[in-house]
Short mmCIF file of C-alpha atoms in Angstrom, two decimals:
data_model
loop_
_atom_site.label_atom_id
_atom_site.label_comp_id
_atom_site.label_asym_id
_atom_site.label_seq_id
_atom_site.Cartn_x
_atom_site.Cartn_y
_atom_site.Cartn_z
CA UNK C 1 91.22 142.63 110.90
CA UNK C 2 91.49 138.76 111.92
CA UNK C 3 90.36 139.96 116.07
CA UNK C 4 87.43 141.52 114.09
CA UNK C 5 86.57 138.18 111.62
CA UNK C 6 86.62 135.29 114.50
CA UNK C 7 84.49 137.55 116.51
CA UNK C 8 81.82 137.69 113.52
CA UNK C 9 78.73 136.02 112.77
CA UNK C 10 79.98 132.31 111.95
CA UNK C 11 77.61 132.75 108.42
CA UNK C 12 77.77 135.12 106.07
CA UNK C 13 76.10 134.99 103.22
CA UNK C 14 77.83 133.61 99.93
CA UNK C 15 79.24 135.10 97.16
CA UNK C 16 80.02 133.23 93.71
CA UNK C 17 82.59 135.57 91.63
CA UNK C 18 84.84 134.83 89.27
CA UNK C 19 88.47 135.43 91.25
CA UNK C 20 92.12 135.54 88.89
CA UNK C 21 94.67 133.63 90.39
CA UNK C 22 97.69 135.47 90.83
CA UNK C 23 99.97 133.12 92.16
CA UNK C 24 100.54 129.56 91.38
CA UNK C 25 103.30 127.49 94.05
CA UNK C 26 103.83 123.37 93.65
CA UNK C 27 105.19 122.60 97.58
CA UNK C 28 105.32 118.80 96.65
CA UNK C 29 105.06 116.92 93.80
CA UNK C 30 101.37 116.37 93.71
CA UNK C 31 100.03 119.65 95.84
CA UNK C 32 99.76 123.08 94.28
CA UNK C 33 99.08 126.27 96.26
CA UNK C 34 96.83 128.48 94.14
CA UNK C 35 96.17 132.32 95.26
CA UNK C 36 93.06 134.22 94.23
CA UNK C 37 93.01 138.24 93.92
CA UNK C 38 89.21 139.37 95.56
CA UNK C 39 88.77 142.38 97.42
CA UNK C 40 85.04 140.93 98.24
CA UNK C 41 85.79 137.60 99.06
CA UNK C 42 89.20 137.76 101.21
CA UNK C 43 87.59 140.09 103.88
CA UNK C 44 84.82 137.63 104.54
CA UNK C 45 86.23 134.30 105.39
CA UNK C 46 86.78 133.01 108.84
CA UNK C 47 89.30 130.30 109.87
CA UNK C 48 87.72 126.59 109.15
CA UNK C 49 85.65 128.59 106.50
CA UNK C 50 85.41 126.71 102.74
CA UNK C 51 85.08 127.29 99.22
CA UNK C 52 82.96 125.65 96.52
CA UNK C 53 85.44 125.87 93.01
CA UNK C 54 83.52 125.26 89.93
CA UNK C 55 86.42 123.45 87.90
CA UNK C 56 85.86 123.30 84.28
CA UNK C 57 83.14 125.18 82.17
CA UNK C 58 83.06 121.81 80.35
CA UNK C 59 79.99 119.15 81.81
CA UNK C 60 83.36 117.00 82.91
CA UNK C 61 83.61 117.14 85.43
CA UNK C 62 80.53 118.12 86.19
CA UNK C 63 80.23 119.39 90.41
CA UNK C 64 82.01 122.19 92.20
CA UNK C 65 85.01 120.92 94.24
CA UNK C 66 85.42 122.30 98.00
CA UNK C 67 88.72 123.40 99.34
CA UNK C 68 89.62 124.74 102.74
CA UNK C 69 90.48 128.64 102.76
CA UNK C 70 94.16 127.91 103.55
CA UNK C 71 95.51 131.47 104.02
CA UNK C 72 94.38 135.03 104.03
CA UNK C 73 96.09 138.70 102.88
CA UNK C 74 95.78 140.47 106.20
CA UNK C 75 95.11 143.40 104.26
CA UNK C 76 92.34 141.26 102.57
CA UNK C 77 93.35 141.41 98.85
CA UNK C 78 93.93 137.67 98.40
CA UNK C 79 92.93 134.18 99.77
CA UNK C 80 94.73 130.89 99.35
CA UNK C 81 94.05 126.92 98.67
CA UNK C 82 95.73 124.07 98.82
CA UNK C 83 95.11 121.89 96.00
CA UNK C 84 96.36 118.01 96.02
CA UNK C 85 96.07 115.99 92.69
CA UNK C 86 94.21 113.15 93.04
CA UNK C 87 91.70 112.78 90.55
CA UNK C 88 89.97 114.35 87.56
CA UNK C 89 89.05 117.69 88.96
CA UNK C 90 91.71 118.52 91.40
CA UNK C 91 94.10 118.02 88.30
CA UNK C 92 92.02 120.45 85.90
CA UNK C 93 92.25 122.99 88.77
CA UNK C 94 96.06 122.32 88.65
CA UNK C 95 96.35 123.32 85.24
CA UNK C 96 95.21 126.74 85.52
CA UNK C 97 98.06 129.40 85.46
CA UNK C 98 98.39 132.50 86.54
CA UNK C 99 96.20 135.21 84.75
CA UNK C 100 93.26 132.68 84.28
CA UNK C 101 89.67 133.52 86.67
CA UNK C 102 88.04 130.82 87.76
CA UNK C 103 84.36 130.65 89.39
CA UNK C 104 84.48 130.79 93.14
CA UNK C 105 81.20 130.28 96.01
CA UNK C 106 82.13 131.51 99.31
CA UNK C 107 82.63 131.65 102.28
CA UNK C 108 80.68 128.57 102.35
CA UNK C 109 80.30 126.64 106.46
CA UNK C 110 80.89 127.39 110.17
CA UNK C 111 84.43 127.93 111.47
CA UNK C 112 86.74 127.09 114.38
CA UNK C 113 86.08 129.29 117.55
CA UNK C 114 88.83 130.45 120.14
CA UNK C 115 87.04 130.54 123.76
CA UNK C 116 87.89 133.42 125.56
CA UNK C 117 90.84 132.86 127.91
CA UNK C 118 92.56 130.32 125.55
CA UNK C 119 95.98 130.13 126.14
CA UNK C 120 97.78 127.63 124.69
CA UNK C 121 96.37 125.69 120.96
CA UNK C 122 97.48 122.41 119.60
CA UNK C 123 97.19 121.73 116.20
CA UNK C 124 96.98 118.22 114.93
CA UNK C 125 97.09 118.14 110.65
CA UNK C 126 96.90 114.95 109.04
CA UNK C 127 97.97 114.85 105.80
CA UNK C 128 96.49 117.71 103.77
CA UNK C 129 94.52 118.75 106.60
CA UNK C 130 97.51 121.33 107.01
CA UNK C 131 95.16 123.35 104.65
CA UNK C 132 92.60 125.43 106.89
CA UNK C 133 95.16 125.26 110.30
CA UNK C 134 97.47 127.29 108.42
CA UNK C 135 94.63 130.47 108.64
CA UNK C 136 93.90 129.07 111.61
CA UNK C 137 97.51 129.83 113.25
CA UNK C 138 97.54 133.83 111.56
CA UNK C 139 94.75 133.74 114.02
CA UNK C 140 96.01 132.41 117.25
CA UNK C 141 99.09 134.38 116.21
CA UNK C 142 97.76 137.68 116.46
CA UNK C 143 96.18 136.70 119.82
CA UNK C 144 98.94 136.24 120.67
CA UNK C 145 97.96 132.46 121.79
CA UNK C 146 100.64 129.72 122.68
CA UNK C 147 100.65 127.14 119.83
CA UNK C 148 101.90 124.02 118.88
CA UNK C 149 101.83 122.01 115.71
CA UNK C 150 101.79 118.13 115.24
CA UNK C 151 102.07 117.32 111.48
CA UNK C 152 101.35 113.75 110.45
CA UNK C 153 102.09 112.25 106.72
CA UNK C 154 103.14 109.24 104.58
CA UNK C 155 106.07 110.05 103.84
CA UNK C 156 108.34 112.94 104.03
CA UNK C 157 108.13 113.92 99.86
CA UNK C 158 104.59 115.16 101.14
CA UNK C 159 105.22 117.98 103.93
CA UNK C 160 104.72 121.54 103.12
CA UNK C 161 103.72 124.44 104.41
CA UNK C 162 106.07 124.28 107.18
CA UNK C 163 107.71 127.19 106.73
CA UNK C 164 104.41 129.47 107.23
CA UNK C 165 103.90 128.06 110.21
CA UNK C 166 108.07 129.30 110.91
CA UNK C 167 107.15 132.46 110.40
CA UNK C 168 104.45 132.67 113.25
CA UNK C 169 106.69 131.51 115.54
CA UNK C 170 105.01 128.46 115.74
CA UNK C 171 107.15 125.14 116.87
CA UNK C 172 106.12 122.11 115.33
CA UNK C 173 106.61 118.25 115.60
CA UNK C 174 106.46 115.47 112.43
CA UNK C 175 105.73 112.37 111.70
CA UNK C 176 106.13 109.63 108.89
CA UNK C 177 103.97 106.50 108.03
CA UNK C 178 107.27 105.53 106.50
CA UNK C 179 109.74 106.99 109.20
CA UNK C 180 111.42 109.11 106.37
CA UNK C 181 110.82 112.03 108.64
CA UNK C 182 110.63 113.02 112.17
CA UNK C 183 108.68 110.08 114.23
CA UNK C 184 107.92 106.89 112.74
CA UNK C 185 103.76 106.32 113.05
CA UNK C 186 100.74 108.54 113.13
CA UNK C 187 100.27 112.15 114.02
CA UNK C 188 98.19 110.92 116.87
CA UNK C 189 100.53 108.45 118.27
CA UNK C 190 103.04 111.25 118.10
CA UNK C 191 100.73 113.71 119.90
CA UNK C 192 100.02 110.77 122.76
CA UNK C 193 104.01 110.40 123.47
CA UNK C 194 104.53 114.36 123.39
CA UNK C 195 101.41 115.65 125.40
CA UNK C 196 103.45 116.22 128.69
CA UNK C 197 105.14 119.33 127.11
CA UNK C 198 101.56 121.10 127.18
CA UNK C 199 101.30 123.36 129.50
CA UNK C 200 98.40 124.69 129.80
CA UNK C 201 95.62 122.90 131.90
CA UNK C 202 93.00 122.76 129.72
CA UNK C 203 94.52 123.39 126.04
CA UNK C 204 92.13 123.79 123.08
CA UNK C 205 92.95 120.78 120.31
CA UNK C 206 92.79 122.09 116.67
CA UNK C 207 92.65 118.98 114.11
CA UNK C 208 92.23 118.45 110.35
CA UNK C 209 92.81 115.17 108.53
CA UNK C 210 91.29 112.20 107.41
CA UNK C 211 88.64 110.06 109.62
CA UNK C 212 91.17 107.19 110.93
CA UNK C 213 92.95 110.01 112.81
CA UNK C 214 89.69 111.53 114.41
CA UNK C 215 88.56 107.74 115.43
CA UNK C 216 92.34 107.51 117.33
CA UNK C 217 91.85 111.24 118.53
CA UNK C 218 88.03 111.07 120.19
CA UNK C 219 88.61 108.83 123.06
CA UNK C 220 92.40 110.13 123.56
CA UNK C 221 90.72 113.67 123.98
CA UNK C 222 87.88 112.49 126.06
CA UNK C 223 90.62 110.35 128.59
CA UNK C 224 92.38 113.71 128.94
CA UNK C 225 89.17 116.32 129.20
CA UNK C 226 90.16 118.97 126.32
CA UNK C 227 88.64 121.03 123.99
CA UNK C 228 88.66 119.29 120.30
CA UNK C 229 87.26 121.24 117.30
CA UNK C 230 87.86 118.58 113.93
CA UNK C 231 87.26 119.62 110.82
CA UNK C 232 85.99 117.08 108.34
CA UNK C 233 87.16 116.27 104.87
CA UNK C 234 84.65 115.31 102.75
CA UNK C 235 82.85 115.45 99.53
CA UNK C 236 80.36 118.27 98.99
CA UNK C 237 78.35 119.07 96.24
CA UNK C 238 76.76 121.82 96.60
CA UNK C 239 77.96 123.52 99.70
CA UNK C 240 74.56 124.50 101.68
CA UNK C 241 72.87 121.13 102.27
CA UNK C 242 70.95 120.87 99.28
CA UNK C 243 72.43 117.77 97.37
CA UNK C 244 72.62 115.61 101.22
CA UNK C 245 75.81 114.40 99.48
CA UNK C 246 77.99 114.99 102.86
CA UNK C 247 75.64 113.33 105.37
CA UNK C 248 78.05 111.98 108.66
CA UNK C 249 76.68 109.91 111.51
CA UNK C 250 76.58 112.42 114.64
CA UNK C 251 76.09 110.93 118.19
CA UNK C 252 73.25 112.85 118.98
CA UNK C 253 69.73 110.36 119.14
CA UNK C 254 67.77 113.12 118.84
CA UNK C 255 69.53 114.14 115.60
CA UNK C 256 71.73 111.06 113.89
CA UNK C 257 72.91 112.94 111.00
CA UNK C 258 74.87 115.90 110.81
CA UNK C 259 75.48 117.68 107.06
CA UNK C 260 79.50 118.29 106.75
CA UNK C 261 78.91 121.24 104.24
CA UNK C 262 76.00 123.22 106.33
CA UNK C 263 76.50 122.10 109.83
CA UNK C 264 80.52 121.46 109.87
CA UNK C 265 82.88 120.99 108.28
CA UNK C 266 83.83 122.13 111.89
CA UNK C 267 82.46 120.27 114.67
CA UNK C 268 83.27 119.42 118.37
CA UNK C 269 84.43 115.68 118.33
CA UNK C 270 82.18 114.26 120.80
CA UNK C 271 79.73 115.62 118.33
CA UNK C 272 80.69 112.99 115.41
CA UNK C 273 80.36 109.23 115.59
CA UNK C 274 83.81 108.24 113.90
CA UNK C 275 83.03 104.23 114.78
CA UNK C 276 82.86 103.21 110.99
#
């Protein structure tokens, strides 16, 4: 099933249902895993792939919120999200339990695309970028594609999901703002130090995270000439470019904006202009 959904069309056409979550996880103290039961929906997604969750039936707060699809049934019965508390409507979502539906549009954007005769994968997750790698790696792993993970956070009381990525056989690497956990500094400065042990020629970089680490990661993946697919955390509306809420500067003249929600959220790097 995954061989078949990476070789798809990138778009298929939403679907808004109401899904019933039927399994709630906290892997930290302030992130929540949250798994939905859809026969429709779980089939369609694609790795990099998002979903627009409408919250509350109350006007407060008032937009959908979007959230990476962070893992997939292989049998397609369920999906998953990660879910970090940090305001209003990421802790309404966190209240649900299991048993209660909640109104779901997707798959909503473009995903992350494995050339053919990729061999080795290097995945770079800042913070709770860890979200849409994790589907990411189910795919690589039943390519059977080397990868490698490099897991950046603030401290070590944040770092989940590590586990999973166990289970796929997948070796990984950490690091702490704080030093409370593996190497003291960012993922990027970790990746930098550690990027002899690749060895494939011409790797394909996987990275998720917040904008400071793209801005460190663009000119370290130009210096060494490999593949970089980012995908962007951001705010989005409405999910299909209607609201222009998601607007990023690109580096094309010819086209200076880019729209995270209907052109991304994945992009090549040396498509973005992460300057500011």
């Amino acid at each position: 099933m995954f061989d078949k959904r990476i070789d798809a069309p990138a778009h298929t056409s939403p679907q808004s249902l109401n899904c019933p979550i039927v399994n709630k996880t906290w892997l930290a103290p302030h992130i929540v895993r949250l798994r939905f039961e859809s026969e429709l929906l779980s089939p369609l997604f694609q790795p990099g792939q998002f979903v627009n969750i409408k919250v509350s039936e109350q006007y407060i707060p008032l937009l959908r919120r979007p959230f990476s699809v962070h893992r997939v049934d292989p049998k397609g019965l369920w999906f998953e999200i990660l879910v970090q508390v940090i305001g209003q409507g990421t802790a309404r979502l966190a209240q649900y339990e299991v048993g209660d539906s909640i109104s779901i549009l997707g798959p909503l954007g473009n995903r992350f695309s494995i050339p053919r005769g990729c061999s080795e994968a290097i995945l770079l997750a800042g913070g709770l970028g860890i979200a849409p790698l994790l589907f990411l790696a189910q795919m690589l792993h039943q390519r059977n594609i080397s990868t490698k993970l490099f897991y950046g956070n603030k401290s070590h009381s944040n770092i989940c999901c590590l586990e999973d990525f166990a289970e796929l056989e997948i070796p990984y690497l950490l690091a702490t703002d704080d030093g409370s956990r593996g190497f003291k500094g960012t993922v990027i400065d970790l990746f930098s130090q550690q990027r002899h042990q690749i060895q494939s020629p011409a790797p394909v970089i996987y990275a998720c995270g917040p904008n400071p680490m793209f801005r460190q990661l663009q000119p370290l993946a130009a210096r060494l000439g490999w593949t970089c697919q980012v995908s962007l955390e951001t705010m989005m509306a409405c999910g299909f470019g209607a609201c222009l809420g998601c607007v990023v500067d690109s580096n094309d003249p010819l086209n200076p904006y880019k729209y995270v929600c209907k052109d991304g959220p994945v992009f090549n790097i040396n498509e973005i202009d992460f300057s500011e």
